């Protein structure tokens, strides 16, 4: 197998081989290779049409299949989640390849080394692991870059150098980074799709070394702030092994909905929109460019991201002091996405809290109680009150003008 040479550091080394699920050619890679949940394999999911004609200024129905009909059961909702995954990859993110042919991992000191081979190409990357003292196993939070939330005692931190997997300097970063060394510089993935793939490989690695690592791969969180918050939300949406997703000040392109941000802009607030973001950086696939100036033709929007994370725990942190983040958009968008948690009868598994503070990515003390509650309950297995959905009082969300569908109670 090309590139499958054993890693130099062998303190803990495990090799896994999965059947090939991805190809090196971006044009032939299946857009459905990554599903957030496992839908029934009996062919009972409605097929998603290859071409979709859509035009809707409001926020699309989370539960309605593109081909018609709505999910009324939890099983059917897993079909809809697979469809939403397809739509997101097709129109915004680009394809997130499935499990590579080979992943090997070793943990030596604080360095987790991950070697990946697929279709004859290989890459290697590292993540640094800092653990509490003691033997564990400990839960861990994977932080894009470095965490800008306080990580409590008893939880390990794993620093993910996401820029190494896909660069995000500016528009010239397209196709640059280790993901593209593996899958080709013309691959459809934007940086966020590539990073989500990287998080999945870190989880693969943690599963491989779990016997000796002191990290419990079933209690993993992911976080990031700003551009990296957008990325953390996408990773949580597309990697079902992530137990707790904590995007911080992700704003437009993360917790914001394109439609609401466009509306804010129309009403005179200088906020980030789709048409701006596609020129600023390479977070999205070039597939998204065509939609950025005609957002109503997009058959999804970011209220679908919580619907992909659901019912897994999600705590969204935002900042109302910065118009560019689209605080009105993130509040309305996440409130709409929260309907998925309502439908699944898991309303205390998703929280949103936005307060006003001047320092972008600084952590405000006012959010500490809820952050502590989410981490305590979902990573440390303690009981805590995780019911929270608040923004400070500058605006409200008029659901009636954005939502023309009702939320089922999924059985
Ligand atoms: C909030 O995230 C981004 C934002 O989307 C960009 O327009 C701006 O340039 O940078 C923000 C960021 O990542 O700040 C660290």
XYZ file of C-alpha atoms and ligand atoms in Angstrom:
426
model
C 0.000 0.000 0.000
C 1.721 3.229 -1.037
C 2.487 5.596 1.778
C 1.527 3.192 4.541
C 5.006 2.992 6.060
C 4.935 2.826 9.834
C 5.355 6.182 11.581
C 8.710 6.931 13.184
C 7.220 7.413 16.625
C 5.725 4.169 17.800
C 4.822 4.681 21.422
C 1.295 3.678 20.456
C 0.619 2.657 16.905
C -2.468 1.091 15.475
C -3.284 0.595 11.838
C -6.722 0.490 10.406
C -7.828 -0.205 6.893
C -11.253 0.713 5.682
C -12.704 -0.044 2.268
C -12.095 2.820 -0.158
C -14.988 5.231 0.130
C -13.534 8.222 -1.598
C -11.752 8.911 -4.839
C -9.026 11.344 -5.711
C -11.162 12.922 -8.403
C -13.319 15.749 -7.119
C -15.788 15.335 -9.936
C -16.595 11.742 -9.090
C -16.527 11.886 -5.296
C -19.972 11.230 -3.902
C -21.510 14.221 -2.197
C -23.213 11.899 0.254
C -20.063 10.233 1.537
C -20.447 11.917 4.915
C -23.773 11.589 6.670
C -24.313 12.893 10.156
C -26.544 10.061 11.162
C -27.149 6.617 9.792
C -30.330 6.651 7.761
C -32.152 3.375 7.077
C -30.289 1.417 4.415
C -33.440 -0.198 3.039
C -33.880 2.420 0.338
C -36.759 4.075 2.190
C -35.186 7.546 2.139
C -36.610 9.788 -0.601
C -33.944 10.411 -3.265
C -32.614 13.951 -3.486
C -33.036 15.258 -7.051
C -29.763 16.030 -8.831
C -31.082 19.409 -9.939
C -33.134 21.586 -7.645
C -35.103 24.641 -8.710
C -35.796 26.688 -5.635
C -36.760 30.242 -4.769
C -37.771 31.201 -1.254
C -36.977 34.362 0.655
C -37.973 32.654 3.915
C -36.137 29.941 5.820
C -36.713 26.514 4.267
C -38.587 23.771 6.069
C -36.144 21.708 8.123
C -38.394 18.661 7.905
C -39.570 18.742 4.263
C -37.859 16.526 1.689
C -36.822 18.201 -1.568
C -38.837 15.603 -3.497
C -41.919 16.264 -1.349
C -43.313 14.914 1.899
C -42.139 15.644 5.431
C -40.365 13.673 8.122
C -42.765 12.707 10.893
C -40.650 10.055 12.630
C -37.122 10.135 14.036
C -36.116 7.529 11.454
C -37.421 9.657 8.613
C -35.595 12.637 10.079
C -32.303 10.732 9.708
C -33.146 10.549 5.981
C -33.728 14.282 5.957
C -30.435 14.854 7.804
C -28.633 12.859 5.118
C -30.352 15.027 2.513
C -29.372 18.230 4.321
C -25.787 16.943 4.431
C -25.920 16.418 0.666
C -27.356 19.892 0.058
C -24.760 21.605 2.215
C -21.896 19.826 0.512
C -23.327 20.363 -2.951
C -24.124 24.082 -2.672
C -21.900 25.541 0.052
C -19.073 23.450 1.424
C -17.897 21.075 -1.279
C -17.525 17.352 -0.747
C -16.278 16.019 2.586
C -14.589 12.720 1.704
C -15.435 9.691 3.823
C -13.027 7.518 5.742
C -9.672 7.237 3.948
C -8.163 3.857 3.052
C -5.643 4.058 5.850
C -5.321 6.053 9.039
C -2.561 5.343 11.541
C -1.902 7.231 14.720
C 0.611 7.532 17.522
C 0.690 9.576 20.681
C 4.148 10.459 21.858
C 4.297 12.846 24.785
C 1.906 15.659 23.901
C 2.006 15.046 20.180
C -0.674 13.112 18.371
C 0.597 12.177 14.924
C -1.941 11.197 12.299
C -0.914 9.560 9.017
C -3.485 9.292 6.280
C -3.257 7.484 2.960
C -5.891 7.406 0.273
C -5.803 6.469 -3.386
C -2.014 6.367 -3.504
C -1.315 9.669 -1.750
C -0.279 10.257 1.858
C -0.122 13.081 4.359
C 0.840 13.345 7.988
C -0.226 15.976 10.493
C -0.025 16.511 14.226
C -2.244 17.841 16.983
C -0.988 18.769 20.424
C -2.726 17.228 23.408
C -2.644 18.737 26.873
C -4.151 16.576 29.567
C -5.094 17.136 33.169
C -2.841 15.277 35.574
C -3.957 11.806 36.498
C -4.654 8.796 34.380
C -8.053 9.552 32.957
C -9.620 8.670 30.644
C -10.522 12.352 30.244
C -12.924 14.034 27.911
C -11.268 16.451 25.487
C -12.112 19.572 23.540
C -10.661 19.882 20.069
C -9.908 23.566 19.506
C -9.425 25.042 16.064
C -6.164 26.928 16.557
C -6.253 27.493 20.318
C -9.313 27.609 22.552
C -10.736 31.044 23.343
C -13.157 29.616 25.875
C -11.878 28.524 29.295
C -11.378 24.746 29.381
C -12.233 23.453 32.854
C -10.107 21.187 35.012
C -10.707 17.566 34.153
C -10.961 18.217 30.411
C -8.067 17.811 27.986
C -7.388 20.273 25.168
C -6.418 19.176 21.685
C -5.060 21.937 19.471
C -6.014 21.418 15.849
C -3.832 23.366 13.435
C -6.633 23.685 10.905
C -4.683 26.089 8.688
C -2.222 23.261 8.030
C -5.050 21.132 6.579
C -6.528 23.964 4.495
C -5.076 27.464 4.313
C -7.258 30.523 5.008
C -4.988 33.498 4.317
C -7.325 35.077 1.779
C -8.783 34.281 -1.627
C -5.407 33.016 -2.851
C -5.534 30.103 -0.352
C -7.859 28.083 -2.575
C -6.699 24.473 -2.850
C -3.735 24.940 -0.475
C -2.995 22.747 2.536
C -2.501 19.071 3.329
C -6.086 18.105 2.488
C -5.393 19.243 -1.067
C -2.054 17.435 -1.168
C -4.089 14.291 -0.548
C -7.170 14.964 -2.676
C -5.857 17.372 -5.307
C -5.836 21.174 -5.486
C -8.962 21.100 -7.664
C -11.052 19.261 -5.068
C -14.442 20.891 -4.486
C -13.949 21.251 -0.720
C -13.664 24.730 0.720
C -11.520 25.161 3.822
C -14.339 24.373 6.268
C -15.105 21.059 4.556
C -11.409 20.161 4.600
C -11.145 21.045 8.293
C -14.206 18.954 9.159
C -12.526 16.054 7.381
C -9.415 16.773 9.513
C -11.443 16.689 12.741
C -12.825 13.317 11.691
C -9.279 12.040 11.240
C -8.355 13.315 14.732
C -11.314 11.353 16.088
C -10.158 8.284 14.104
C -6.725 8.738 15.668
C -8.111 9.090 19.192
C -10.078 5.887 18.708
C -6.913 4.132 17.570
C -4.814 5.175 20.568
C -7.523 5.099 23.210
C -6.161 2.091 25.083
C -3.158 4.117 26.236
C -3.935 7.782 25.534
C -6.015 8.679 28.578
C -8.521 10.404 26.264
C -12.076 9.121 25.942
C -13.061 9.359 22.259
C -16.735 9.175 23.201
C -16.540 12.479 25.096
C -15.123 14.917 22.588
C -16.062 18.528 22.126
C -15.104 20.903 19.323
C -14.718 24.668 19.521
C -13.307 27.614 17.636
C -13.908 31.352 17.402
C -14.825 33.596 14.523
C -13.715 32.010 11.225
C -12.686 28.993 13.285
C -16.092 29.080 14.970
C -17.712 28.679 11.567
C -15.413 25.715 11.078
C -16.189 24.210 14.497
C -19.933 24.372 13.799
C -19.461 22.607 10.469
C -17.283 19.927 12.096
C -19.917 19.303 14.759
C -22.574 19.085 12.075
C -20.700 16.585 9.924
C -18.913 14.406 12.482
C -21.395 12.396 14.545
C -18.664 11.250 16.960
C -18.406 14.824 18.308
C -20.371 14.872 21.564
C -20.472 18.649 22.165
C -20.171 21.475 19.630
C -19.301 24.996 20.861
C -18.968 27.589 18.084
C -17.990 31.008 19.442
C -18.708 34.285 17.624
C -18.936 32.413 14.332
C -21.312 35.017 12.952
C -22.353 35.053 9.335
C -21.134 31.954 7.525
C -21.489 30.049 10.807
C -24.459 30.568 13.094
C -25.966 33.273 10.861
C -28.429 32.642 8.045
C -27.601 34.152 4.656
C -31.186 35.284 4.210
C -31.393 37.146 7.526
C -27.954 38.718 7.036
C -29.009 39.956 3.579
C -32.132 41.416 5.167
C -30.084 43.166 7.875
C -27.887 44.636 5.162
C -30.947 45.789 3.198
C -32.180 47.540 6.329
C -28.885 49.411 6.603
C -26.693 47.391 8.975
C -23.182 46.815 7.714
C -22.970 43.082 8.251
C -21.267 40.181 6.543
C -23.234 38.637 3.686
C -22.742 35.743 1.295
C -21.761 38.067 -1.523
C -18.949 39.495 0.621
C -17.720 36.244 2.121
C -17.035 34.429 -1.150
C -14.536 37.129 -2.108
C -12.910 37.448 1.297
C -11.665 33.937 1.827
C -11.899 30.269 0.813
C -14.059 28.973 3.663
C -16.710 27.826 1.179
C -16.494 25.773 -1.986
C -16.456 27.613 -5.299
C -19.818 25.820 -5.734
C -21.240 28.524 -3.474
C -20.137 31.490 -5.583
C -23.105 31.367 -7.934
C -25.578 31.443 -5.028
C -23.938 34.259 -3.113
C -25.792 36.967 -5.019
C -29.085 35.049 -5.280
C -29.493 33.632 -1.809
C -33.255 32.908 -2.137
C -32.426 30.226 -4.740
C -30.373 28.306 -2.179
C -32.390 25.304 -0.980
C -30.712 25.362 2.418
C -29.520 27.960 4.905
C -27.612 27.818 8.156
C -30.604 26.975 10.351
C -30.002 23.525 8.880
C -26.660 23.231 10.718
C -28.219 22.672 14.180
C -30.574 20.259 12.433
C -27.504 18.231 11.452
C -25.955 18.382 14.907
C -29.255 17.368 16.556
C -29.841 15.640 18.856
C -26.206 15.922 19.901
C -25.418 18.787 22.298
C -24.711 22.227 20.839
C -23.955 25.491 22.632
C -23.744 28.577 20.427
C -21.944 31.634 21.825
C -22.379 34.985 20.051
C -21.583 38.661 20.562
C -24.183 41.382 19.997
C -21.673 44.243 20.023
C -20.352 43.505 16.539
C -22.738 44.134 13.637
C -20.409 42.351 11.225
C -21.208 39.049 12.994
C -24.915 39.557 12.266
C -26.214 39.109 15.833
C -29.820 39.424 14.698
C -29.126 36.826 12.033
C -27.447 34.335 14.364
C -30.236 34.665 16.931
C -33.041 34.130 14.385
C -31.139 31.467 12.506
C -30.279 29.403 15.563
C -33.786 29.863 16.960
C -35.099 28.385 13.723
C -32.563 25.552 13.869
C -33.659 24.924 17.452
C -36.932 23.614 15.976
C -35.019 20.397 15.190
C -34.276 19.936 18.895
C -37.903 20.679 19.725
C -39.053 18.098 17.203
C -36.685 15.552 18.764
C -37.848 16.563 22.269
C -34.317 17.518 23.307
C -34.716 21.215 24.020
C -32.035 21.247 26.708
C -29.447 19.823 24.293
C -29.075 23.083 22.351
C -28.338 26.469 23.855
C -27.661 29.939 22.500
C -26.345 32.902 24.423
C -25.270 36.275 23.066
C -24.066 39.179 25.149
C -22.466 42.463 24.181
C -18.736 42.829 24.751
C -16.127 44.759 22.800
C -13.402 42.138 22.475
C -14.082 39.761 19.602
C -13.248 36.223 20.814
C -12.716 37.359 24.365
C -14.783 35.258 26.742
C -17.391 37.215 28.734
C -17.999 36.140 32.344
C -21.747 36.376 31.711
C -21.573 33.239 29.559
C -19.516 31.198 32.025
C -22.457 29.580 33.889
C -23.960 28.156 30.713
C -20.617 27.098 29.244
C -19.822 25.319 32.498
C -23.229 23.647 32.447
C -22.847 22.310 28.907
C -19.344 20.962 29.528
C -20.248 19.532 32.945
C -23.312 17.745 31.681
C -22.182 16.533 28.289
C -18.438 15.940 28.736
C -18.044 15.350 32.469
C -21.299 13.419 32.970
C -22.479 15.659 35.808
C -25.950 17.051 36.131
C -26.429 20.686 35.132
C -29.119 22.979 33.791
C -28.457 23.445 30.073
C -31.644 25.296 29.167
C -30.636 28.656 27.678
C -31.715 30.669 24.645
C -31.028 34.361 25.151
C -29.683 37.421 23.475
C -29.381 40.843 25.021
C -32.303 43.099 24.281
C -31.514 44.996 21.097
C -33.838 43.037 18.830
C -36.212 40.128 18.621
C -36.842 37.495 15.984
C -40.144 37.688 14.168
C -40.572 34.002 13.391
C -43.814 34.571 11.480
C -42.014 36.513 8.767
C -39.314 33.857 8.314
C -40.993 30.500 8.930
C -44.063 29.250 7.082
C -43.920 25.651 8.333
C -44.766 23.976 11.586
C -42.598 21.755 13.733
C -43.663 18.132 14.054
C -43.181 16.045 17.169
C -41.034 13.292 15.693
C -42.096 9.871 16.947
C -16.304 36.267 12.310
O -15.336 35.611 11.507
C -14.518 36.323 10.590
C -15.353 37.130 9.617
O -16.236 36.262 8.915
C -14.438 37.832 8.639
O -15.179 38.655 7.753
C -13.413 38.658 9.350
O -12.493 39.096 8.422
O -12.715 37.853 10.267
C -13.480 37.227 11.258
C -12.490 36.453 12.071
O -12.206 35.324 11.815
O -11.833 37.170 13.019
C -10.797 36.536 13.725
